[in-house]
XYZ file of C-alpha atoms in Angstrom:
255
model
C 0.000 0.000 0.000
C 2.623 2.502 1.114
C 5.973 2.020 2.820
C 7.175 5.101 4.729
C 10.842 5.880 4.169
C 11.799 7.185 7.621
C 10.306 4.630 10.011
C 13.486 4.099 12.027
C 14.094 7.819 12.361
C 10.476 8.464 13.351
C 10.518 5.784 16.017
C 13.782 7.044 17.447
C 12.478 10.605 17.605
C 9.074 9.661 19.052
C 10.731 7.534 21.759
C 7.550 5.456 22.113
C 6.691 4.481 25.681
C 4.516 1.453 26.560
C 1.002 2.686 27.315
C 1.744 6.113 25.860
C -0.785 7.917 23.686
C 0.134 8.937 20.159
C -1.617 10.553 17.209
C -0.762 9.632 13.623
C -2.415 12.420 11.662
C -1.553 10.857 8.288
C -2.349 7.158 8.599
C -1.849 6.109 4.973
C -0.969 2.409 4.870
C -0.319 2.437 8.651
C 3.460 1.930 8.484
C 4.186 4.366 11.316
C 1.099 3.397 13.310
C 2.038 -0.279 13.261
C 5.501 0.441 14.627
C 4.073 2.548 17.453
C 1.649 -0.240 18.342
C 4.392 -2.889 18.243
C 6.408 -0.794 20.689
C 3.551 -0.654 23.187
C 1.957 2.670 22.312
C -1.707 3.436 21.759
C -2.660 5.260 18.577
C -5.389 7.581 17.412
C -4.927 7.475 13.633
C -6.459 9.987 11.226
C -6.712 10.089 7.440
C -9.001 11.964 5.073
C -8.804 9.170 2.483
C -11.569 6.538 2.712
C -9.361 3.970 0.996
C -6.652 4.295 3.640
C -9.122 4.003 6.535
C -10.853 0.956 5.029
C -7.546 -0.728 4.217
C -6.204 -0.327 7.759
C -9.519 -1.254 9.358
C -9.211 -4.635 7.675
C -5.485 -5.027 8.246
C -5.270 -4.086 11.942
C -8.486 -5.599 13.317
C -6.722 -7.035 16.353
C -5.411 -3.670 17.494
C -8.781 -2.003 16.988
C -10.558 -4.771 18.895
C -8.246 -4.530 21.925
C -8.642 -0.747 22.074
C -5.026 0.104 21.238
C -5.962 1.682 17.887
C -8.705 4.155 17.062
C -9.396 5.254 13.494
C -10.988 8.515 12.372
C -11.746 9.513 8.795
C -11.147 13.276 8.746
C -8.842 16.077 7.705
C -6.177 16.618 10.348
C -7.172 20.273 10.629
C -9.952 18.933 12.915
C -7.323 17.476 15.229
C -8.531 19.046 18.487
C -12.146 18.037 17.857
C -11.180 14.451 17.037
C -8.873 14.152 20.054
C -11.573 15.422 22.412
C -14.115 13.016 20.930
C -11.766 10.088 21.638
C -10.451 11.278 25.008
C -6.978 11.658 23.532
C -5.563 14.725 25.304
C -2.140 15.044 26.982
C -0.545 12.835 24.374
C 3.062 11.690 24.230
C 3.601 12.280 20.544
C 2.010 13.543 17.334
C 3.202 12.708 13.830
C 2.570 14.426 10.502
C 3.946 12.654 7.399
C 2.931 15.167 4.756
C 2.368 14.729 1.051
C 0.969 11.897 -1.012
C 1.119 8.129 -0.596
C 2.499 5.730 -3.203
C -0.919 4.042 -3.283
C -2.568 7.302 -4.319
C 0.071 7.857 -6.995
C -0.262 4.305 -8.309
C -4.073 4.393 -8.548
C -4.889 6.030 -11.936
C -8.530 6.745 -11.102
C -7.439 9.038 -8.253
C -5.808 11.357 -10.796
C -2.682 12.267 -8.832
C -0.102 11.186 -11.404
C 0.574 11.509 -15.120
C 2.313 8.105 -15.197
C -1.025 6.542 -16.201
C -4.013 8.324 -17.669
C -6.937 8.886 -15.337
C -9.517 11.511 -14.452
C -7.971 14.814 -13.383
C -9.230 14.513 -9.810
C -6.560 14.721 -7.046
C -9.001 14.815 -4.123
C -7.606 13.037 -1.064
C -11.143 13.062 0.295
C -13.618 12.139 -2.469
C -16.257 14.171 -0.649
C -14.518 17.431 -1.585
C -16.467 19.349 -4.178
C -13.623 20.783 -6.305
C -11.333 18.647 -8.460
C -8.125 19.488 -10.297
C -10.112 19.467 -13.555
C -12.374 22.178 -12.161
C -9.369 24.401 -11.410
C -7.671 23.750 -14.759
C -10.798 24.523 -16.769
C -12.229 27.429 -14.774
C -9.387 29.546 -13.377
C -8.105 32.448 -15.448
C -4.618 32.458 -16.966
C -3.397 34.781 -14.199
C -4.947 32.646 -11.457
C -3.357 29.496 -12.873
C 0.023 31.240 -13.106
C -0.171 32.314 -9.457
C -1.251 28.827 -8.365
C 1.591 27.059 -10.198
C 4.203 29.481 -8.901
C 2.964 29.721 -5.321
C 2.361 26.034 -4.648
C 4.702 24.418 -7.175
C 7.563 26.876 -7.483
C 7.167 26.540 -11.258
C 9.399 29.135 -12.945
C 7.594 28.752 -16.281
C 4.174 29.208 -14.691
C 3.202 32.005 -17.095
C 3.986 30.024 -20.235
C 2.313 26.881 -18.915
C -0.819 28.839 -17.983
C -1.053 30.234 -21.511
C -0.651 26.734 -22.955
C -3.447 25.387 -20.768
C -5.872 28.199 -21.551
C -5.215 27.767 -25.271
C -5.653 23.977 -25.092
C -8.905 24.095 -23.125
C -10.479 26.409 -25.729
C -10.284 23.523 -28.161
C -11.344 20.838 -25.704
C -11.965 20.674 -21.976
C -8.973 19.126 -20.185
C -10.350 16.144 -18.269
C -7.542 13.618 -17.792
C -4.049 13.556 -16.336
C -2.650 12.508 -19.728
C -4.308 15.440 -21.516
C -2.839 17.937 -19.072
C 0.641 16.384 -19.146
C 0.613 16.227 -22.948
C -0.489 19.853 -23.287
C 2.425 20.962 -21.108
C 4.916 18.537 -22.666
C 4.241 19.763 -26.200
C 5.798 23.130 -25.368
C 7.938 22.610 -22.252
C 10.637 20.055 -23.016
C 11.970 17.706 -20.373
C 15.009 18.991 -18.530
C 16.879 16.880 -16.012
C 14.995 14.082 -14.270
C 11.667 15.888 -13.840
C 8.752 15.671 -16.245
C 7.723 19.236 -17.236
C 4.286 18.689 -15.642
C 5.628 17.574 -12.236
C 5.402 20.899 -10.410
C 2.037 21.727 -11.972
C 0.572 18.447 -10.703
C 1.985 19.081 -7.226
C 0.576 22.607 -7.145
C -2.879 21.413 -8.219
C -2.911 18.682 -5.551
C -1.962 21.142 -2.826
C -4.637 23.596 -3.956
C -7.415 21.009 -4.345
C -6.806 19.651 -0.835
C -6.011 23.013 0.791
C -2.932 21.342 2.235
C -0.961 24.346 3.460
C -3.855 26.013 5.279
C -4.833 22.666 6.806
C -1.280 22.227 8.105
C -1.226 25.686 9.688
C -4.513 25.042 11.468
C -3.442 21.580 12.634
C -0.062 22.549 14.097
C -1.501 24.995 16.630
C -4.008 22.365 17.735
C -1.251 19.755 18.052
C 0.719 21.946 20.420
C -2.241 22.170 22.785
C -2.691 18.390 22.844
C 0.883 17.470 23.761
C 2.153 16.799 27.278
C 4.895 19.212 28.403
C 7.390 16.483 27.482
C 5.484 15.387 24.352
C 7.078 15.253 20.932
C 5.872 16.699 17.646
C 7.291 15.227 14.430
C 6.679 16.605 10.945
C 8.025 15.040 7.756
C 7.747 17.430 4.817
C 8.932 17.314 1.210
C 7.732 20.735 0.039
C 9.169 24.212 0.579
C 5.774 25.672 1.513
C 5.207 23.027 4.183
C 8.749 23.462 5.459
C 8.295 27.218 5.887
C 5.024 26.776 7.757
C 6.540 24.230 10.149
C 9.669 26.284 10.841
C 7.646 29.452 11.387
C 5.364 27.604 13.810
C 8.246 26.127 15.789
C 10.036 29.487 15.948
C 6.872 31.226 17.184
C 6.272 28.510 19.786
C 9.797 28.865 21.149
C 9.428 32.632 21.390
C 6.243 32.229 23.442
C 7.888 29.957 26.019
């Protein structure tokens, strides 16, 4: 389903204690959650993706049955509400493993990747009303340019936006392949990245409101931790990194 790449580092940093309470805000395939459970911790695990919740519910029945694992399908920006509902305050550790899972990338119908053609969707929670196709076909050239630059760091955002607006006048862009091909016809591959890579990342972040959700969740996480509790955030994106560092700096100043 998904194998996290920093399990050993996460476990060392969390310093899991038997009977301790932990929150995995990004359950995914449960790689981190399983390790916490195996080391004696109790876990409240959250994910906004129905597929992840259903997969883990079937895989970790024993832990759910004995009360060591609780699952909640939700965006982690509702962290405080979910913790209160489950009696999960004064926790020993909270983990955020940000970004996208390999399962989401490898499932064409989810629309996260241009490796295989699928609907231009990108919703982590299928209940969200706006898809990537909606943004691509409705936003103005200027709005698309700002989106690609702000969330993807795409230096050719202006040119790509013009390409997209021109292409959608001929035919609505509905699939991942159509979007990637439209970009690839004008922007040639340089280095190891496909020319559509940053555009796809920017669209995913916008569709799922990832950066705002992270900002809201971090302040809630701080309130849920014990004085000696540990907060871990794994990020792979400059925007996420800035938000986390700004939050930590502000928290230290307030102490």
